[in-house]
Short mmCIF file of C-alpha atoms in Angstrom, two decimals:
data_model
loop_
_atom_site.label_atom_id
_atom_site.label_comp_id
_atom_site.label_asym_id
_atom_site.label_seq_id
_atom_site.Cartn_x
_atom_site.Cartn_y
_atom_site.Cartn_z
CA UNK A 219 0.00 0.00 0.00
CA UNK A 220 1.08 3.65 -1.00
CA UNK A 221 -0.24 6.85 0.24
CA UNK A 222 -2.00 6.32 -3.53
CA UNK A 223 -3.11 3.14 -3.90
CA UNK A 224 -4.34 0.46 -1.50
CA UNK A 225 -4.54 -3.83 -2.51
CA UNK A 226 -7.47 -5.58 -1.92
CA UNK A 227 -7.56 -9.28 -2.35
CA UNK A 228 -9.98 -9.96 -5.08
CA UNK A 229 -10.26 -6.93 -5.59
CA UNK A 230 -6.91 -5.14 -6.92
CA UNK A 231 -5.20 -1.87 -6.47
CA UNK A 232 -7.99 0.90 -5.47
CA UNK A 233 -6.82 4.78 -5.43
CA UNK A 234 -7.18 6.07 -2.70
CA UNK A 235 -6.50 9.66 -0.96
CA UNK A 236 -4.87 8.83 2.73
CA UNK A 237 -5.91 11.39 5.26
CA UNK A 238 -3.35 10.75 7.60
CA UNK A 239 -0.33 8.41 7.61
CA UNK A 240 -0.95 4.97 9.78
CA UNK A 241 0.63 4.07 12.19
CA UNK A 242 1.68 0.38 14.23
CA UNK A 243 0.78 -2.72 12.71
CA UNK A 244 -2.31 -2.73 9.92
CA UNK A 245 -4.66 -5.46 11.28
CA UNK A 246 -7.38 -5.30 9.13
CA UNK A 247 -9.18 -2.92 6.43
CA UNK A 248 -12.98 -2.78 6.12
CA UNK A 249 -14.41 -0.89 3.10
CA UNK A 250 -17.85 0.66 3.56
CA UNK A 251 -20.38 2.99 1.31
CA UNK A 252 -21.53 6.21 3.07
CA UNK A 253 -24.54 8.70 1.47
CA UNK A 254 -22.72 7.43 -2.06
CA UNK A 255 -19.39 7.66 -0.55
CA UNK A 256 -16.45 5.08 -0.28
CA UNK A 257 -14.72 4.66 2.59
CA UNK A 258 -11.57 2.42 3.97
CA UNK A 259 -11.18 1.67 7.88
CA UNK A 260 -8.22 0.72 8.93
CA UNK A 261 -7.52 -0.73 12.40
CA UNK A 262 -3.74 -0.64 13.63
CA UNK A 263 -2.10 -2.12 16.53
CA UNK A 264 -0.10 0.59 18.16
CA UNK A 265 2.29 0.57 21.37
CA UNK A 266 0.58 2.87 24.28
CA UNK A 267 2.36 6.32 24.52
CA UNK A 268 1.61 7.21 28.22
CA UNK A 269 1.76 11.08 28.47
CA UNK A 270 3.81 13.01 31.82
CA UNK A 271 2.15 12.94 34.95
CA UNK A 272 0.32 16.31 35.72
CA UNK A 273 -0.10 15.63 39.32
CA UNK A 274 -3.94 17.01 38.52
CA UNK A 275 -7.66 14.93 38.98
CA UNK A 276 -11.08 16.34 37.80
CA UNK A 277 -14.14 15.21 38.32
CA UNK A 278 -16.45 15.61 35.27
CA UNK A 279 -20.27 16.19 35.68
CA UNK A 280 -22.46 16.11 32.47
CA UNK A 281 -25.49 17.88 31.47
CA UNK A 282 -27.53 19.26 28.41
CA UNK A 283 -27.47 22.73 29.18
CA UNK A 284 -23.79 23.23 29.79
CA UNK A 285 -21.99 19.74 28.11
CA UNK A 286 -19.74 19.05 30.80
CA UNK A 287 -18.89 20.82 34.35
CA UNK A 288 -15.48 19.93 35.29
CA UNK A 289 -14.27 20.34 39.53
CA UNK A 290 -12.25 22.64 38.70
CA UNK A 291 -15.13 25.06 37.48
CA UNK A 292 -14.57 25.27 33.91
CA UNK A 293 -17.99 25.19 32.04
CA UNK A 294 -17.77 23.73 28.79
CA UNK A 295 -21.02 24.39 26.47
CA UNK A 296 -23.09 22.45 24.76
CA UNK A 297 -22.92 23.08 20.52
CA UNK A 298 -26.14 21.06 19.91
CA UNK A 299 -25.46 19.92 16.33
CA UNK A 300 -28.85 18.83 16.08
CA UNK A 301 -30.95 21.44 17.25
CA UNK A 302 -29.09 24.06 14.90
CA UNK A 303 -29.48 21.69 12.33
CA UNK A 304 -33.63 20.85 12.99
CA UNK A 305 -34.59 23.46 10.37
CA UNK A 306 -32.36 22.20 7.14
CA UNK A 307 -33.56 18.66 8.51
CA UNK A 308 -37.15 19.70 8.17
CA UNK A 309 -37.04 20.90 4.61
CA UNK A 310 -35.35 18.23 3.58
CA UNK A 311 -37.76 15.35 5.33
CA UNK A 312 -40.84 17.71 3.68
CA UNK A 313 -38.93 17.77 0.22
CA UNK A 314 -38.25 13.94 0.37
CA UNK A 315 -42.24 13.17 1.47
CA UNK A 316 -43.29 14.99 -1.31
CA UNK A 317 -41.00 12.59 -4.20
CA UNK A 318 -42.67 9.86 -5.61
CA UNK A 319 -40.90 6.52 -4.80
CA UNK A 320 -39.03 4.67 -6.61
CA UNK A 321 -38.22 7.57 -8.70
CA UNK A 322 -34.98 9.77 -9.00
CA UNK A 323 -35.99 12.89 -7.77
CA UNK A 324 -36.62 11.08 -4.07
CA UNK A 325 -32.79 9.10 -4.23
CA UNK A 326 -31.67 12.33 -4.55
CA UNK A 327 -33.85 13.77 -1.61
CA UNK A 328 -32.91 10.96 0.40
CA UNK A 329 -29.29 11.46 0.13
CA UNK A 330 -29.26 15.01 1.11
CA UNK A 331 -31.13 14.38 4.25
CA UNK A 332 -29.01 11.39 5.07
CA UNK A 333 -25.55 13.89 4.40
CA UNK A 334 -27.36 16.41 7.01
CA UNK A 335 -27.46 13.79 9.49
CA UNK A 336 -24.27 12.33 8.80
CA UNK A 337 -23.06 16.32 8.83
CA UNK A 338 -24.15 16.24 12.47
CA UNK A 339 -22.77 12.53 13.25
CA UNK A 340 -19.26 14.31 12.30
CA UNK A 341 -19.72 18.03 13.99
CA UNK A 342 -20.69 15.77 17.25
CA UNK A 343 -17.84 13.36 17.41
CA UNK A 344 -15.07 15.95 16.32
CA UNK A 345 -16.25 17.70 19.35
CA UNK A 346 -16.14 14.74 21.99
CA UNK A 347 -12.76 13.59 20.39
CA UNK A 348 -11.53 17.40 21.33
CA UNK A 349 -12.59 17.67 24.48
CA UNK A 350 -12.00 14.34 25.70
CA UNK A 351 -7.92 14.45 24.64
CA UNK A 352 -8.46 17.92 26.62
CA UNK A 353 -8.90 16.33 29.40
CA UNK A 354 -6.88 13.32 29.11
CA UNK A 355 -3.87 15.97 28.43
CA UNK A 356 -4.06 17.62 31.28
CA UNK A 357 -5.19 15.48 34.22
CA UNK A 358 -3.99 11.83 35.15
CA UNK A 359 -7.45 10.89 36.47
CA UNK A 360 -11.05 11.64 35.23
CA UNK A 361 -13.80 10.89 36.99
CA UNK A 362 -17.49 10.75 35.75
CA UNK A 363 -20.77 9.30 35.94
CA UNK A 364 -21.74 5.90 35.80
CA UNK A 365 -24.86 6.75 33.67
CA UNK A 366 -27.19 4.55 32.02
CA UNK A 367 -27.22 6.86 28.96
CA UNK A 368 -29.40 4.15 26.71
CA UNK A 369 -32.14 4.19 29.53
CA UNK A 370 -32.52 8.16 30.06
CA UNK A 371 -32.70 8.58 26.53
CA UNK A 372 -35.80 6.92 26.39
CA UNK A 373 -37.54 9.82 28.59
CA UNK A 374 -38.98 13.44 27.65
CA UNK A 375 -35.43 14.79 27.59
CA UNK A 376 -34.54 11.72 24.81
CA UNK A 377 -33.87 14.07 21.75
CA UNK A 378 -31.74 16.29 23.83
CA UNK A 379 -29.57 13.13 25.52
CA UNK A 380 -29.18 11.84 22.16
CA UNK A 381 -27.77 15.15 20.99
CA UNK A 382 -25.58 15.56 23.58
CA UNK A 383 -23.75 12.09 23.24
CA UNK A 384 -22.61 10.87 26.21
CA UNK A 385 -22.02 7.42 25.72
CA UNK A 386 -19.81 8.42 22.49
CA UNK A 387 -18.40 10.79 24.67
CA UNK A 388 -16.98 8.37 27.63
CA UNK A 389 -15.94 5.31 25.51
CA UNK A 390 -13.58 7.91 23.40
CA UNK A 391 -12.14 9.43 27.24
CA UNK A 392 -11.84 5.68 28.06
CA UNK A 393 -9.83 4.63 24.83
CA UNK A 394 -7.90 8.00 24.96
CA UNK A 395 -7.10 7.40 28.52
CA UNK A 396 -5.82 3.63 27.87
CA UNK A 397 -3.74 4.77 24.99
CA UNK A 398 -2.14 8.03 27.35
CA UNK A 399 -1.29 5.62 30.20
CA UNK A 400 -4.33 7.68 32.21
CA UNK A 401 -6.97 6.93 34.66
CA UNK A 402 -10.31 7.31 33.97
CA UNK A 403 -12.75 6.43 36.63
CA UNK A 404 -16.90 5.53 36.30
CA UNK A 405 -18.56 6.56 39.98
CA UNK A 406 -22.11 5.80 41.57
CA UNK A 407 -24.11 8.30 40.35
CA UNK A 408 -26.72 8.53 43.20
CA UNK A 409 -27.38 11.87 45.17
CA UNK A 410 -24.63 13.51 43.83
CA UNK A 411 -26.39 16.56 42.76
CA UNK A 412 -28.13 16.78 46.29
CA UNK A 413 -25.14 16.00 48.54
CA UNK A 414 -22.83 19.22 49.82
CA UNK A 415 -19.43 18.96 48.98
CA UNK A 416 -18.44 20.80 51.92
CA UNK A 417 -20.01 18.81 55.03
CA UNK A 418 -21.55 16.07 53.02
CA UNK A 419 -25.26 16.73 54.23
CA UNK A 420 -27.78 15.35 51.21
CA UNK A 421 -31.09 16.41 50.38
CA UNK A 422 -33.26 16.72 48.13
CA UNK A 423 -33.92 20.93 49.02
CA UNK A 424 -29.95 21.27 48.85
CA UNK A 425 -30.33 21.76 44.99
CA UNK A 426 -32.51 24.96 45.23
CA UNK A 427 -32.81 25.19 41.73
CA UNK A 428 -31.41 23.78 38.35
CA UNK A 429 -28.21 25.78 38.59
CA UNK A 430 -28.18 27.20 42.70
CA UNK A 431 -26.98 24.67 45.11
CA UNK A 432 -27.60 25.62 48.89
CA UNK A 433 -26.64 23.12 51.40
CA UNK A 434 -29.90 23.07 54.15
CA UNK A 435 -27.11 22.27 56.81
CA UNK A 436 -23.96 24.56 56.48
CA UNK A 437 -25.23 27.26 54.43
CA UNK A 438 -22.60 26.44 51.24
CA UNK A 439 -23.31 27.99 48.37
CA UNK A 440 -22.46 26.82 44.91
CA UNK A 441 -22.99 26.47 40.96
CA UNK A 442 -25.19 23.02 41.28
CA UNK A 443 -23.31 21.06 38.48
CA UNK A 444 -19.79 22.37 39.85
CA UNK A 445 -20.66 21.32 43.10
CA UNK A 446 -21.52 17.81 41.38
CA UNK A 447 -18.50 17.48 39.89
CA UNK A 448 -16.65 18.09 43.09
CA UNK A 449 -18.74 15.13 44.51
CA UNK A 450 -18.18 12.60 41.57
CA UNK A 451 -14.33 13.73 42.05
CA UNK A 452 -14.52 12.82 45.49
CA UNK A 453 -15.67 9.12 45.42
CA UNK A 454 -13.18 8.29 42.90
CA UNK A 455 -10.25 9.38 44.88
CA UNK A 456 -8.67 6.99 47.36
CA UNK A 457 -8.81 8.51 50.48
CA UNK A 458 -11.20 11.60 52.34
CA UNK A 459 -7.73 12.70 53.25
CA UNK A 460 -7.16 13.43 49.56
CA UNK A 461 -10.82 14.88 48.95
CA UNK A 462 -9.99 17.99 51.57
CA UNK A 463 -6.27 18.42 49.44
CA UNK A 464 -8.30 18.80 46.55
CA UNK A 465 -11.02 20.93 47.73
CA UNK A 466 -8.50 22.97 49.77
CA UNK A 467 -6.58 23.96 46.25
CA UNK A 468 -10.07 25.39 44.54
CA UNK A 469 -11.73 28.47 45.56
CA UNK A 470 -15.47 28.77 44.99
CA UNK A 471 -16.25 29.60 41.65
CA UNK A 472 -20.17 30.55 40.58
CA UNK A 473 -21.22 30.44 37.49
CA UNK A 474 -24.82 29.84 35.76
CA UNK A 475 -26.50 30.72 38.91
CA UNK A 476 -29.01 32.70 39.18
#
């Protein structure tokens, strides 16, 4: 194989245009057809390149309003691919009823609303593969969520879940992490929105609103999805004594509240 041509076994030479050189030892090659489109996948078995220790953890908490809130209070938003892209879909699913089938006019239909979609497939996972090396880069643990992303996105918030990603979004930290030598780190969900970070106190009228967090017992205030991520952070580290080193390195940060 050249960065020109590729061999296929019963197949032949096939031109091809490389996007980027590979690397480690090809396994296998798997040709596919996308919206009229050929496409070669290549799967290569590379050596791990673990990355220097940063001596940093972060605990990530996701949402649909703000993507991800990371523990140590950056707010990353959330792009929505699909909602900006709702309108161009709806033309083209009108356009496409209209076609008679069978007929020429509706292939044609039907492969611009599949290229919209697949438009959005690509917007979506260049932005998880960006901010998941992000954080793989710059912390040697990452803690999240244990979600059960397939159930919730069965519920009244499904078209937003599935917009959002967040089962793309963890297996790429996950293989990032493996390949970088890093730790990342799936948590018990439960009650950490409604726990305090501070004193630990949980309830249900700690999380005053969607955004203001106001712990009933000590009076701490917080950003409710920073104060989450400060909780998933904590039950993946190994010790409380380690939790209050963290904590005692961040000062408060609000943001979103209201």
């Amino acid at each position: 194989m050249s960065d020109k041509t590729a061999f296929f076994s019963k197949i032949g030479n096939i031109r091809i245009r490389l996007h980027r050189p590979l690397e480690g030892k090809l396994k296998t090659a798997t040709i596919t057809r996308d919206c009229g489109e050929w496409y070669v996948s290549y799967v290569c078995e590379v050596e791990s390149q673990p990355l220097p220790e940063t001596g940093s953890s972060v605990g990530v908490d996701v949402g649909t309003t703000y993507f991800c809130i990371t523990s140590d209070g950056e707010f990353v938003g959330n792009p929505r691919y699909f909602n900006s892209s709702m309108k161009a879909l709806r033309v083209g699913q009108r356009s496409l009823s209209r076609k008679k089938r069978g007929s020429n006019r509706r292939k044609k239909a039907k492969a611009a609303v599949a290229k919209l979609h697949r438009k959005v497939a690509r917007q979506r996972l260049d932005f998880h593969h960006k901010t998941a090396a992000k954080l793989i880069r710059e912390n040697d643990l990452v803690a999240h969520e244990d979600l059960n992303v397939s159930g919730m996105g069965k519920g009244n918030l499904a078209r937003s879940i599935h917009d959002v990603g967040w089962g793309q979004f963890f297996s790429l930290l996950s293989q990032k992490a493996a390949s970088a030598g890093r730790t990342v780190i799936a948590v018990d969900p439960r009650y950490t929105s409604q726990a305090c970070s501070k004193c630990g106190h949980t309830c249900r009228e700690n999380r005053v609103s969607r955004s203001r967090f106001v712990c009933q017992s000590c009076g701490h205030t917080a950003n409710a999805d920073w104060n989450a991520a400060l909780n998933i952070l904590a039950r993946a580290l190994p010790s409380v004594q380690n939790v209050e080193v963290m904590r005692g390195l961040r000062s408060p940060v609000l943001q979103g509240g209201a």
